[in-house]
Amino acid sequence: MQPPPAQPGMPEDEVDTPALILDLDAFEANLDAMAGYLAPTGAKLRAHAKTHKSPVVALQQIRRGAVGQCVQKVAEAECLAWGGVPDILVSNEVVSPRKLARLAALSRISNVALCADDADAVALAEQAAEAAGIRLSVLVEIDVGAGRCGVTPGPEAVVLARRIAGSPHLRFGGLQAYHGSAQHIRSPEGRAKAIGAAIDQTRRTVEQLRQQGLECGIVGGAGTGTFPLEAASGVFNEVQAGSYAFMDADYAANEAAPPFRHALFVLAQVMSVPKQGLAVVDAGHKALPTDSGFAKPWQRPGLTYAGASDEHGNLRVEGGAAPKLGEKLRLVPGHCDPTIDRFDWFVGVRGGRVECLWPIAARGAMH
Amino acid sequence: MQPPPAQPGMPEDEVDTPALILDLDAFEANLDAMAGYLAPTGAKLRAHAKTHKSPVVALQQIRRGAVGQCVQKVAEAECLAWGGVPDILVSNEVVSPRKLARLAALSRISNVALCADDADAVALAEQAAEAAGIRLSVLVEIDVGAGRCGVTPGPEAVVLARRIAGSPHLRFGGLQAYHGSAQHIRSPEGRAKAIGAAIDQTRRTVEQLRQQGLECGIVGGAGTGTFPLEAASGVFNEVQAGSYAFMDADYAANEAAPPFRHALFVLAQVMSVPKQGLAVVDAGHKALPTDSGFAKPWQRPGLTYAGASDEHGNLRVEGGAAPKLGEKLRLVPGHCDPTIDRFDWFVGVRGGRVECLWPIAARGAMH
């Protein structure tokens, strides 16, 4: 683990770079806003910890009404459970016997559940639960358009749910129905169309399960891009947004989206101004992964982050104040999830000063 | 730091996924091959530790004749020096007074040097050296085509070198002349043209410095894509390749390149086979950064890594043996540097068994 790049009380401009800055006013406003959006709907928040990787953040979400957390990895579930999070869904398939044994062990201190899309995977979960002497909750993942994991909605899901419900060591936990690619469709009409189809498929599957006497404790899915649709559907009772707390350049490009604020920045320092029109900062793609595009300079018109190498970011300067050697500036990450996972500390800032340091305890927790 | 995903003696197939596998036979063959390439030239290896992030790897390179290591960050230099590496060049600009103080402090236990491309940065290095009571070696970085940091070759470099040499607290260390983008030009003719120009600019600058009585202790640059050219130039005396030890899919796409072997893999597990033609593995872009393209399945014809989300990799199956649920397979990273930086452990494998675990001690060392 890297040492913290700041101390509480320090002005932001003294923070060592590159550093992950959390604007606490914006962050708390985002948490409050999500609670406000969901209050009148039938859905609760189960925030996705693959984004924030931190029990500190998780507990603040739960304090505002979240029923628990999602994770993608057993190692993330461990980190949250050890940090006091009482209810955790692995919104993903787990097929390694050793990982399943760890998850079953975890169920002694937290409510845990996982997803399955294959009868062989269900059998592995069953063996782990039996060996641990516990009953493990398993959701059926259905593919509602993402084209990734999941069985086909409808009868195929019912067959798998019956397999789970029929086991003395498992409990049928409900449906996982996340449409990942729909989150980033720019137009609200496009998102509504994709999620409308996902809702229809999910509703139909819930009804077919009910006809078999199988009730869905959880019907979960949705992300920051589409959660108002799922939350209003009457079908989904949990939404799994994660990025809303931080926002990034990619989600900010969605049109007519709930106005969450940019709360997450990488603070970078200008380390070279080699010629007119170019400034080089000390945050490249190791600090700012480029899977969803480049970072954007924050409130600096005329600057464009135009190229990344491992540890260098090239800023094109086309007007505005030219960055000076040694100057520090905020960059909005292209994608918050992998960016947070690059750092060991959130540097919480309020009113220009460092207020807190929070460890990103599940950084690198991929197992 | 995450716990190790394996134990010595374990078959590779039992390693927890995703894991960073180092094929030790291929790795050692690559280290030997580089020593063999450079022996008849006038150039020595100063391997780039931004790639491997590990004193264990650094010391093996030095044992085979490398004069030392390059890093991009002071925190990487610290990690290497604390791990016993005796000679370290920060092949990059450092303009933070606190970072410069740390580097100056480090010079008590290792030979350290850094680069500069600005008189103001030289003044900052001078202050740090004076405060620490040491003499710091500073190289002038020249831009030989990369379009990133560096002064213009020729008179501008001479002026900066004189400023360094004139300081009682600094020592003029030579020239840093790295052409990054040339490393990935596919055709050997294209690489030769780009590096030919870089060599000419560097030679001219070395001569102009000599006319002023300034000798270049180090004339450094080059990477895995172009080092035979710089090494044979008679101008460069140090080459800074890093990827050669591991190789990746991007460097493998260069034509007529020295035949280094693929030694680095991410071992991933098939966690879902939801439909014909698709298998999903547990290594997405958090395990396999996509800045230089997707990973490639290793020795599995018919499989293509066709899409990455945070923790999922979608494999398209178009022939060959279809991956089975739970199966583990090796993937060649698109880009070795950021991939290694995602993990805490190298899992060294030989003859199908885990032989060693090496900590990636400078993982996340961005400061």
XYZ file of C-alpha atoms in Angstrom:
734
model
C 0.000 0.000 0.000
C 1.360 3.408 -0.929
C 1.679 6.077 1.783
C -1.041 8.750 1.849
C -0.271 11.751 -0.377
C -1.660 14.309 2.061
C -2.450 15.145 5.655
C -5.711 16.490 7.089
C -5.624 20.275 7.268
C -3.322 20.691 4.287
C -4.412 22.999 1.435
C -5.350 20.994 -1.671
C -2.500 22.573 -3.568
C 0.022 20.906 -1.243
C -1.294 17.395 -1.896
C 1.333 15.218 -3.565
C 0.485 14.237 -7.148
C -1.040 12.314 -8.720
C -3.715 12.029 -6.043
C -7.355 11.000 -6.014
C -9.350 13.957 -4.753
C -12.875 13.503 -3.398
C -14.820 16.752 -3.237
C -16.787 15.983 -0.087
C -19.559 18.558 -0.636
C -20.272 17.173 -4.100
C -19.963 13.572 -2.919
C -22.411 14.032 -0.051
C -24.791 15.928 -2.335
C -24.727 12.967 -4.721
C -25.471 10.482 -1.930
C -28.355 12.660 -0.739
C -29.654 13.133 -4.267
C -29.795 9.378 -4.901
C -31.663 8.835 -1.628
C -34.086 11.533 -2.738
C -34.624 10.031 -6.195
C -35.348 6.577 -4.820
C -37.523 7.502 -1.826
C -40.799 7.789 -3.814
C -40.143 4.624 -5.859
C -40.447 0.981 -4.960
C -36.712 0.478 -5.224
C -33.868 0.612 -2.754
C -30.238 1.295 -3.441
C -27.724 -1.563 -3.313
C -24.738 0.547 -4.323
C -21.975 -1.050 -6.340
C -18.708 -1.238 -4.430
C -16.745 -2.171 -7.554
C -16.792 1.587 -8.076
C -15.683 2.872 -4.668
C -13.778 -0.130 -3.200
C -14.218 1.226 0.301
C -16.205 0.221 3.413
C -16.077 3.890 4.471
C -18.097 4.906 1.423
C -20.369 1.860 1.718
C -21.405 2.712 5.257
C -22.267 6.286 4.266
C -24.523 4.949 1.514
C -26.178 2.523 3.930
C -26.705 5.315 6.461
C -28.750 7.085 3.768
C -30.967 4.094 3.115
C -29.037 1.682 0.937
C -29.967 -1.923 1.765
C -26.407 -3.083 1.234
C -23.743 -3.331 -1.403
C -22.946 -5.123 -4.630
C -19.501 -6.387 -5.542
C -18.063 -8.280 -8.517
C -15.449 -10.250 -6.600
C -15.284 -12.363 -3.449
C -12.210 -10.418 -2.330
C -14.292 -7.232 -2.487
C -17.006 -8.909 -0.418
C -14.425 -9.867 2.195
C -13.112 -6.343 2.396
C -16.597 -4.915 2.903
C -17.690 -7.562 5.413
C -14.515 -7.096 7.441
C -15.251 -3.360 7.362
C -18.717 -3.779 8.833
C -21.028 -3.956 5.810
C -23.902 -6.260 6.797
C -25.427 -7.205 3.420
C -23.449 -7.983 0.273
C -24.460 -9.370 -3.108
C -21.797 -10.686 -5.447
C -23.598 -9.536 -8.597
C -21.541 -11.971 -10.600
C -20.834 -15.648 -11.198
C -18.362 -17.475 -8.937
C -17.172 -20.917 -10.071
C -13.922 -21.451 -8.158
C -14.401 -23.860 -5.222
C -11.872 -21.945 -3.133
C -13.612 -18.633 -3.772
C -16.966 -20.221 -2.943
C -15.544 -21.569 0.314
C -14.377 -18.057 1.215
C -17.793 -16.631 0.413
C -19.545 -19.300 2.464
C -17.221 -18.553 5.389
C -18.079 -14.879 5.072
C -21.758 -15.614 5.520
C -21.049 -16.072 9.253
C -20.557 -12.317 9.648
C -22.610 -10.774 6.808
C -25.594 -11.658 4.675
C -24.020 -12.725 1.407
C -25.470 -13.851 -1.885
C -24.132 -14.570 -5.335
C -25.390 -15.087 -8.884
C -25.434 -18.113 -11.150
C -26.219 -18.699 -14.812
C -25.345 -22.395 -15.061
C -26.463 -25.570 -13.269
C -22.839 -26.668 -12.845
C -22.074 -23.422 -11.047
C -25.101 -23.970 -8.799
C -23.738 -27.402 -7.894
C -20.395 -25.865 -6.920
C -22.126 -23.288 -4.706
C -24.176 -26.064 -3.155
C -21.057 -28.066 -2.288
C -19.422 -25.027 -0.684
C -22.536 -24.244 1.355
C -22.891 -27.827 2.500
C -19.221 -28.019 3.481
C -19.547 -24.800 5.480
C -22.806 -25.886 7.060
C -24.668 -22.792 5.908
C -27.439 -21.960 3.476
C -26.263 -19.719 0.641
C -28.520 -17.373 -1.268
C -28.186 -17.610 -5.055
C -29.783 -15.290 -7.610
C -30.320 -16.262 -11.210
C -28.671 -13.860 -13.605
C -30.640 -13.216 -16.772
C -29.231 -11.532 -19.855
C -31.551 -8.594 -20.530
C -29.480 -7.161 -23.373
C -25.916 -6.771 -22.114
C -24.675 -9.838 -24.027
C -22.384 -10.885 -21.222
C -23.302 -13.427 -18.521
C -26.806 -14.657 -17.761
C -29.332 -17.202 -18.925
C -32.120 -16.301 -21.320
C -35.063 -14.676 -19.493
C -38.148 -16.840 -19.132
C -38.265 -20.654 -18.936
C -34.478 -21.145 -18.826
C -34.290 -18.909 -15.764
C -37.183 -20.788 -14.143
C -35.388 -24.115 -14.568
C -32.266 -22.777 -12.880
C -34.261 -21.141 -10.080
C -36.022 -24.448 -9.378
C -32.633 -26.161 -9.191
C -31.503 -23.609 -6.576
C -34.741 -23.665 -4.601
C -34.685 -27.445 -4.561
C -31.342 -27.598 -2.766
C -31.273 -27.987 1.025
C -28.084 -25.903 1.093
C -29.175 -23.019 -1.090
C -31.887 -20.412 -1.111
C -33.324 -18.869 -4.273
C -32.521 -15.184 -3.871
C -34.173 -13.635 -6.912
C -33.029 -12.193 -10.252
C -29.979 -10.270 -11.355
C -30.924 -8.287 -14.470
C -28.297 -5.691 -15.288
C -28.091 -4.095 -18.703
C -24.538 -2.752 -18.688
C -24.236 -1.340 -22.174
C -27.518 0.590 -21.841
C -25.944 2.750 -19.128
C -23.880 4.608 -21.695
C -26.426 5.138 -24.470
C -26.293 8.913 -24.876
C -29.931 9.706 -25.724
C -32.658 9.299 -23.093
C -34.869 7.731 -25.779
C -32.234 5.097 -26.519
C -31.828 4.296 -22.845
C -35.592 4.112 -22.354
C -35.969 1.716 -25.269
C -33.204 -0.623 -24.082
C -34.358 -0.606 -20.479
C -38.021 -0.917 -21.483
C -37.143 -4.222 -23.137
C -35.103 -5.291 -20.103
C -37.997 -4.485 -17.776
C -40.435 -6.471 -19.941
C -38.167 -9.514 -19.937
C -37.618 -9.253 -16.207
C -41.329 -8.814 -15.454
C -42.206 -11.833 -17.550
C -39.585 -13.940 -15.762
C -40.755 -12.805 -12.315
C -44.315 -13.803 -13.246
C -43.270 -17.206 -14.575
C -41.313 -17.836 -11.385
C -44.321 -16.815 -9.294
C -46.494 -19.295 -11.182
C -44.037 -21.941 -9.962
C -44.274 -20.719 -6.400
C -40.879 -19.001 -6.541
C -40.796 -15.463 -5.128
C -37.916 -13.130 -5.966
C -36.524 -11.572 -2.818
C -34.291 -9.384 -4.927
C -34.950 -8.152 -8.441
C -31.802 -6.167 -9.019
C -30.004 -4.328 -11.777
C -29.597 -0.778 -13.132
C -26.692 1.618 -12.992
C -26.131 5.341 -12.871
C -27.250 5.759 -16.480
C -30.662 4.125 -16.242
C -31.741 3.658 -12.601
C -34.748 6.047 -12.750
C -36.300 3.670 -15.302
C -35.790 0.465 -13.346
C -36.723 2.149 -10.058
C -40.050 3.301 -11.518
C -40.801 -0.026 -13.177
C -42.642 -1.722 -10.343
C -40.567 -4.802 -11.153
C -37.086 -3.964 -9.849
C -36.784 -3.548 -6.088
C -33.034 -2.859 -5.979
C -30.813 -0.629 -8.107
C -27.067 -1.145 -8.279
C -25.663 2.247 -9.229
C -22.114 3.024 -8.146
C -20.736 5.852 -10.288
C -23.462 8.314 -9.211
C -21.477 9.061 -6.048
C -18.466 10.292 -8.037
C -19.392 10.801 -11.698
C -16.897 10.728 -14.543
C -16.467 12.175 -18.010
C -18.187 9.210 -19.651
C -21.395 9.380 -17.601
C -21.392 13.181 -17.879
C -21.750 12.720 -21.658
C -25.197 11.102 -21.234
C -27.972 13.486 -22.240
C -30.846 14.373 -19.893
C -29.396 12.370 -17.013
C -29.929 13.039 -13.288
C -27.601 15.928 -12.471
C -25.065 14.289 -10.191
C -22.019 16.429 -9.535
C -18.410 15.700 -10.370
C -16.968 14.697 -6.994
C -13.906 12.758 -8.140
C -10.732 14.216 -9.593
C -7.154 13.253 -10.165
C -4.936 16.093 -9.024
C -1.946 16.285 -11.349
C 1.097 18.510 -11.569
C 2.491 20.198 -14.669
C 6.005 18.775 -14.931
C 7.007 20.132 -18.317
C 5.967 23.007 -20.583
C 8.263 22.105 -23.450
C 6.721 24.279 -26.122
C 3.858 26.592 -27.017
C 0.562 24.750 -26.934
C 1.711 21.784 -24.814
C 1.874 21.096 -21.096
C 2.731 17.687 -19.676
C 1.251 16.469 -16.382
C 2.382 13.631 -14.141
C -0.792 11.559 -14.571
C -0.818 9.194 -17.539
C -2.882 6.096 -18.173
C -1.554 4.368 -15.070
C -3.352 7.040 -13.034
C -6.221 7.637 -15.472
C -7.203 4.452 -17.335
C -8.387 5.179 -20.854
C -10.907 2.346 -21.393
C -13.743 4.915 -21.565
C -11.776 7.806 -23.005
C -9.401 10.443 -21.733
C -9.767 12.580 -18.642
C -11.033 16.141 -18.924
C -9.365 19.144 -17.283
C -11.744 20.652 -14.711
C -12.834 24.251 -15.161
C -9.911 25.052 -17.422
C -11.273 26.196 -20.771
C -8.774 25.858 -23.602
C -7.116 22.755 -22.145
C -7.618 19.266 -23.583
C -6.085 16.065 -22.254
C -5.003 14.835 -25.661
C -2.666 11.914 -25.060
C -1.545 9.518 -22.349
C 1.534 7.419 -21.879
C 2.229 5.386 -18.748
C 3.068 8.304 -16.490
C 2.604 11.362 -18.721
C -0.520 13.190 -19.796
C -0.218 15.617 -22.700
C -2.439 18.688 -22.368
C -3.126 20.632 -25.544
C -3.339 24.354 -24.779
C -5.611 26.324 -27.115
C -6.507 29.447 -25.194
C -7.304 30.198 -21.594
C -4.546 30.543 -19.026
C -1.510 28.481 -20.060
C -0.542 25.980 -17.343
C 2.666 26.921 -15.542
C 5.484 24.582 -14.578
C 4.700 23.095 -11.170
C 1.029 24.098 -11.268
C -1.475 21.536 -10.022
C -4.797 20.984 -11.698
C -7.823 18.745 -11.358
C -8.732 16.226 -14.044
C -12.116 14.500 -14.299
C -11.460 10.790 -14.911
C -12.850 9.191 -18.047
C -14.137 6.236 -15.994
C -14.345 6.393 -12.217
C -14.231 2.644 -11.428
C -10.788 1.695 -12.767
C -9.388 5.097 -11.773
C -10.302 4.637 -8.108
C -8.802 1.145 -8.286
C -5.440 2.702 -9.240
C -5.073 4.522 -5.921
C -4.695 3.560 -2.269
C -6.301 6.664 -0.760
C -9.223 8.985 -1.253
C -8.109 12.494 -0.306
C -11.321 14.103 0.960
C -11.326 17.857 0.364
C -13.721 20.540 1.525
C -13.350 24.300 1.151
C -9.914 23.923 -0.404
C -8.453 21.896 2.476
C -7.895 18.207 3.076
C -10.491 17.036 5.576
C -9.889 13.273 5.612
C -8.023 10.341 4.119
C -9.943 7.137 3.425
C -8.143 3.945 2.453
C -9.295 2.319 -0.784
C -9.213 -0.944 1.074
C -10.378 -3.174 -1.795
C -7.884 -1.696 -4.285
C -6.714 -4.582 -6.451
C -9.160 -7.043 -4.848
C -9.691 -9.106 -7.989
C -9.954 -12.609 -6.522
C -1.447 -5.369 -0.634
C -3.457 -8.347 -1.809
C -2.525 -11.844 -0.573
C -0.558 -14.042 -3.007
C -2.780 -16.104 -5.332
C -0.572 -19.194 -5.203
C 2.000 -21.159 -3.277
C 5.313 -22.544 -4.510
C 4.898 -26.115 -5.713
C 1.290 -25.698 -6.796
C 0.323 -26.679 -10.369
C -0.403 -23.601 -12.472
C -3.994 -24.699 -12.872
C -4.571 -24.282 -9.131
C -3.451 -20.652 -9.082
C -6.272 -18.329 -8.069
C -7.466 -16.034 -10.864
C -6.882 -13.518 -12.199
C -3.150 -13.905 -11.585
C -0.028 -12.544 -13.221
C 1.970 -15.509 -14.477
C 5.663 -15.159 -15.262
C 6.991 -18.009 -17.409
C 10.455 -18.198 -15.874
C 12.119 -20.058 -18.759
C 10.930 -17.454 -21.255
C 11.737 -14.580 -18.891
C 15.308 -15.759 -18.300
C 15.772 -16.414 -22.007
C 14.711 -12.814 -22.680
C 17.173 -11.435 -20.115
C 19.958 -13.543 -21.626
C 19.004 -12.565 -25.172
C 19.199 -8.844 -24.357
C 22.619 -9.306 -22.761
C 23.672 -11.120 -25.930
C 22.346 -8.408 -28.261
C 24.128 -5.635 -26.391
C 27.461 -7.313 -25.705
C 29.007 -6.482 -29.115
C 27.685 -2.892 -29.147
C 28.865 0.186 -27.330
C 25.704 0.316 -25.264
C 24.744 -1.024 -21.866
C 21.297 -1.836 -20.590
C 19.651 0.463 -18.057
C 16.394 -1.468 -17.909
C 13.184 0.429 -17.285
C 11.602 -0.475 -13.966
C 8.330 1.286 -14.862
C 7.654 -1.995 -16.625
C 8.488 -4.542 -13.927
C 8.112 -2.507 -10.697
C 10.274 -4.976 -8.824
C 13.754 -4.946 -7.243
C 13.819 -8.747 -7.712
C 13.652 -8.347 -11.492
C 16.033 -5.366 -11.434
C 18.765 -7.317 -9.669
C 18.500 -10.164 -12.186
C 18.973 -7.661 -15.019
C 21.957 -6.112 -13.271
C 23.486 -9.547 -12.678
C 23.439 -9.957 -16.475
C 25.273 -6.723 -17.128
C 22.716 -3.913 -16.808
C 24.373 -0.771 -15.408
C 21.297 0.069 -13.383
C 17.654 0.946 -13.761
C 15.402 3.677 -15.087
C 12.216 4.789 -13.379
C 9.597 7.441 -14.117
C 8.751 8.269 -10.509
C 10.628 9.069 -7.309
C 8.504 6.506 -5.454
C 9.750 3.846 -7.888
C 13.331 4.973 -7.256
C 12.773 4.628 -3.511
C 11.401 1.135 -3.908
C 14.396 0.036 -5.986
C 16.995 1.697 -3.768
C 15.473 0.155 -0.649
C 15.604 -3.173 -2.468
C 19.316 -2.929 -3.156
C 19.528 -1.399 -6.640
C 22.700 0.709 -6.677
C 22.189 2.987 -9.709
C 18.897 4.617 -10.675
C 17.999 7.239 -13.261
C 14.652 8.996 -13.041
C 14.238 9.274 -16.806
C 11.722 12.017 -16.277
C 11.227 15.557 -15.004
C 10.662 16.130 -11.275
C 9.448 19.585 -10.215
C 7.911 19.023 -6.775
C 10.231 20.248 -3.977
C 9.103 17.432 -1.699
C 9.791 14.793 -4.347
C 13.192 16.351 -5.036
C 14.013 16.260 -1.312
C 13.146 12.543 -1.253
C 15.336 11.908 -4.284
C 18.225 13.832 -2.770
C 17.858 11.819 0.441
C 17.959 8.629 -1.597
C 21.318 9.580 -3.058
C 22.876 8.572 0.293
C 22.237 4.899 -0.506
C 22.174 4.728 -4.341
C 23.535 6.671 -7.260
C 20.535 8.657 -8.427
C 20.020 11.058 -11.290
C 17.080 12.823 -12.872
C 16.196 14.720 -16.025
C 15.312 18.337 -16.657
C 13.964 20.298 -19.595
C 13.542 23.703 -17.960
C 15.839 26.125 -16.117
C 13.224 26.578 -13.380
C 13.225 22.829 -12.777
C 17.020 22.870 -12.580
C 16.819 25.572 -9.919
C 14.431 23.402 -7.874
C 16.786 20.411 -8.121
C 19.660 22.661 -7.113
C 17.820 23.851 -3.990
C 17.025 20.261 -2.988
C 20.630 19.151 -3.475
C 21.975 22.107 -1.535
C 19.537 21.510 1.328
C 20.557 17.842 1.470
C 24.248 18.634 1.219
C 24.754 16.419 -1.799
C 25.573 16.843 -5.469
C 22.771 15.676 -7.738
C 23.278 14.443 -11.275
C 20.921 15.998 -13.833
C 20.539 14.956 -17.460
C 19.073 17.233 -20.097
C 16.083 15.661 -21.826
C 15.872 16.445 -25.520
C 12.793 15.849 -27.664
C 13.964 13.631 -30.504
C 10.510 13.090 -31.985
C 8.253 11.878 -29.195
C 6.522 15.264 -28.812
C 6.348 14.959 -25.064
C 8.906 16.416 -22.644
C 12.340 17.693 -23.577
C 14.060 20.771 -24.955
C 14.897 21.135 -28.634
C 18.139 19.305 -29.497
C 21.120 21.544 -30.162
C 21.760 24.993 -28.706
C 18.780 24.965 -26.338
C 20.084 21.765 -24.746
C 23.560 23.258 -24.485
C 22.257 26.295 -22.595
C 20.481 24.069 -20.081
C 23.490 21.770 -19.702
C 25.697 24.795 -18.948
C 23.242 25.924 -16.299
C 23.481 22.473 -14.652
C 27.238 22.184 -14.976
C 27.663 25.664 -13.532
C 25.938 24.782 -10.275
C 28.047 23.756 -7.274
C 25.211 21.441 -6.178
C 24.567 19.688 -9.465
C 26.490 17.591 -11.943
C 25.716 17.482 -15.670
C 24.859 13.822 -16.245
C 24.317 13.673 -19.995
C 21.364 13.430 -22.359
C 18.014 11.694 -22.165
C 16.810 11.090 -25.740
C 13.890 8.673 -25.803
C 11.640 8.408 -28.838
C 8.572 6.755 -27.327
C 6.215 6.676 -30.275
C 8.857 5.142 -32.547
C 8.842 1.982 -30.419
C 5.491 0.957 -31.862
C 5.963 1.769 -35.545
C 5.218 -1.598 -37.131
C 7.625 -1.613 -40.081
C 11.380 -1.851 -39.501
C 11.883 0.815 -42.177
C 9.604 3.213 -40.284
C 11.423 2.587 -37.033
C 14.805 3.013 -38.699
C 13.757 6.329 -40.224
C 12.421 7.738 -36.958
C 15.387 6.561 -34.914
C 17.844 7.627 -37.607
C 16.598 11.176 -37.154
C 16.733 10.832 -33.363
C 20.337 9.582 -33.539
C 21.343 12.485 -35.791
C 19.831 15.043 -33.415
C 21.450 13.393 -30.439
C 24.855 13.144 -32.094
C 24.752 16.813 -33.055
C 23.848 17.793 -29.510
C 26.599 15.627 -28.006
C 29.106 17.308 -30.315
C 27.913 20.817 -29.498
C 28.164 20.010 -25.808
C 31.682 18.670 -26.283
C 32.686 21.898 -28.005
C 31.694 23.624 -24.789
C 33.715 21.217 -22.708
C 30.648 19.292 -21.542
C 30.956 15.507 -21.716
C 27.848 13.316 -21.558
C 28.315 10.565 -19.002
C 25.042 9.049 -20.110
C 23.470 9.254 -23.551
C 20.321 7.262 -22.933
C 17.109 6.344 -24.661
C 15.610 3.506 -26.702
C 13.019 0.910 -25.852
C 12.195 -2.650 -26.777
C 11.046 -1.599 -30.264
C 14.177 0.219 -31.407
C 17.135 -0.541 -29.108
C 19.257 -2.335 -31.776
C 19.366 0.960 -33.688
C 20.423 3.146 -30.777
C 22.826 0.503 -29.466
C 24.616 0.362 -32.843
C 24.681 4.131 -33.294
C 27.975 4.878 -31.595
C 26.164 7.772 -29.910
C 23.957 6.145 -27.296
C 25.757 4.357 -24.477
C 22.667 3.247 -22.541
C 19.395 1.688 -23.707
C 16.270 1.804 -21.553
C 14.213 -1.162 -22.701
C 11.812 -2.675 -20.189
C 9.165 -4.683 -22.035
C 11.715 -7.027 -23.644
C 11.770 -9.110 -20.454
C 8.033 -9.867 -20.692
C 6.699 -8.907 -24.137
C 3.074 -8.099 -24.832
C 0.603 -8.234 -27.702
C 1.442 -4.691 -28.812
C 5.207 -5.230 -29.136
C 4.587 -8.632 -30.720
C 2.842 -6.806 -33.580
C 6.090 -5.063 -34.597
C 7.526 -6.590 -37.769
C 11.096 -7.916 -37.919
C 11.748 -7.265 -34.246
C 14.196 -9.171 -32.021
C 12.411 -12.416 -31.137
C 11.783 -12.025 -27.438
C 9.393 -14.591 -26.025
C 6.059 -14.032 -24.361
C 6.879 -14.500 -20.673
C 3.954 -12.641 -19.108
C 0.359 -13.830 -18.951
C -2.777 -13.152 -17.027
C -4.284 -16.440 -15.959
C -8.069 -16.137 -16.093
C -10.952 -18.462 -15.366
C -14.018 -19.060 -17.508
C -16.880 -18.057 -15.232
C -19.754 -18.190 -17.696
C -20.511 -19.918 -21.002
C -23.904 -18.315 -21.530
C -24.380 -19.191 -25.188
C -22.781 -20.655 -28.276
C -19.808 -18.612 -29.381
C -19.239 -16.769 -26.095
C -17.203 -17.489 -22.977
C -16.731 -14.944 -20.206
C -13.530 -14.835 -18.135
C -12.875 -13.158 -14.801
C -10.265 -10.716 -16.144
C -11.641 -7.444 -17.516
C -9.940 -4.112 -18.040
C -9.089 -3.780 -14.357
C -6.782 -6.796 -14.804
C -5.865 -6.132 -18.436
C -5.733 -2.406 -19.219
C -6.812 -1.653 -22.775
C -4.718 1.447 -23.571
C -2.783 -0.548 -26.207
C -5.533 -2.916 -27.225
C -7.072 -6.094 -25.903
C -5.303 -9.150 -24.574
C -4.832 -12.209 -26.781
C -5.625 -15.770 -25.709
C -2.419 -17.814 -25.658
C -2.176 -20.865 -27.901
C -5.940 -21.111 -28.243
C -6.833 -20.802 -31.930
C -10.426 -19.771 -32.519
C -10.605 -17.596 -29.388
C -10.594 -13.798 -29.483
C -10.737 -11.494 -26.472
C -13.401 -9.265 -27.962
C -14.630 -7.031 -25.151
C -13.763 -5.935 -21.632
C -15.782 -4.506 -18.805
C -14.366 -3.838 -15.342
C -14.144 -7.456 -14.247
C -15.359 -9.432 -17.283
C -13.602 -10.366 -20.491
C -15.752 -11.594 -23.366
C -14.109 -14.302 -25.465
C -15.533 -14.870 -28.922
C -15.376 -18.554 -29.821
C -15.044 -19.277 -33.528
C -13.590 -22.734 -33.737
C -11.015 -24.666 -31.777
C -11.887 -26.230 -28.453
C -14.712 -24.308 -26.767
C -13.695 -23.097 -23.296
C -15.429 -24.975 -20.493
C -16.930 -23.492 -17.349
C -14.209 -23.267 -14.719
C -11.365 -23.724 -17.197
C -8.317 -21.519 -16.744
C -6.468 -19.996 -19.652
C -3.530 -17.707 -20.278
C -3.986 -14.320 -21.885
C -1.154 -12.239 -23.341
C -1.611 -8.645 -22.088
C -2.047 -5.871 -24.618
C 0.495 -3.747 -22.739
C 2.765 -5.222 -20.093
C 3.566 -2.060 -18.089
C 0.094 -1.095 -16.830
C -0.891 -4.764 -16.532
C 1.955 -5.564 -14.134
C 1.024 -2.434 -12.179
C -2.448 -3.901 -11.557
C -1.100 -6.838 -9.541
C 0.746 -7.316 -6.254
C 2.540 -10.555 -7.137
C 4.393 -12.182 -9.973
C 3.618 -15.903 -9.936
C 6.771 -17.474 -11.343
C 5.998 -20.726 -13.174
C 8.317 -23.353 -14.613
C 7.374 -26.737 -16.030
C 3.711 -26.243 -15.140
C 4.369 -25.557 -11.445
C 4.661 -22.436 -9.346
C 8.327 -21.946 -8.510
C 8.292 -18.567 -6.786
C 6.264 -15.531 -5.808
C 7.829 -12.090 -6.229
C 6.175 -8.980 -4.802
C 5.499 -6.178 -7.280
C 6.848 -3.836 -4.663
C 6.451 -0.602 -6.640
C 2.849 -1.365 -7.636
C 1.002 1.958 -7.563
C 4.191 3.933 -6.846
C 3.108 7.046 -8.751
C 4.539 9.800 -6.540
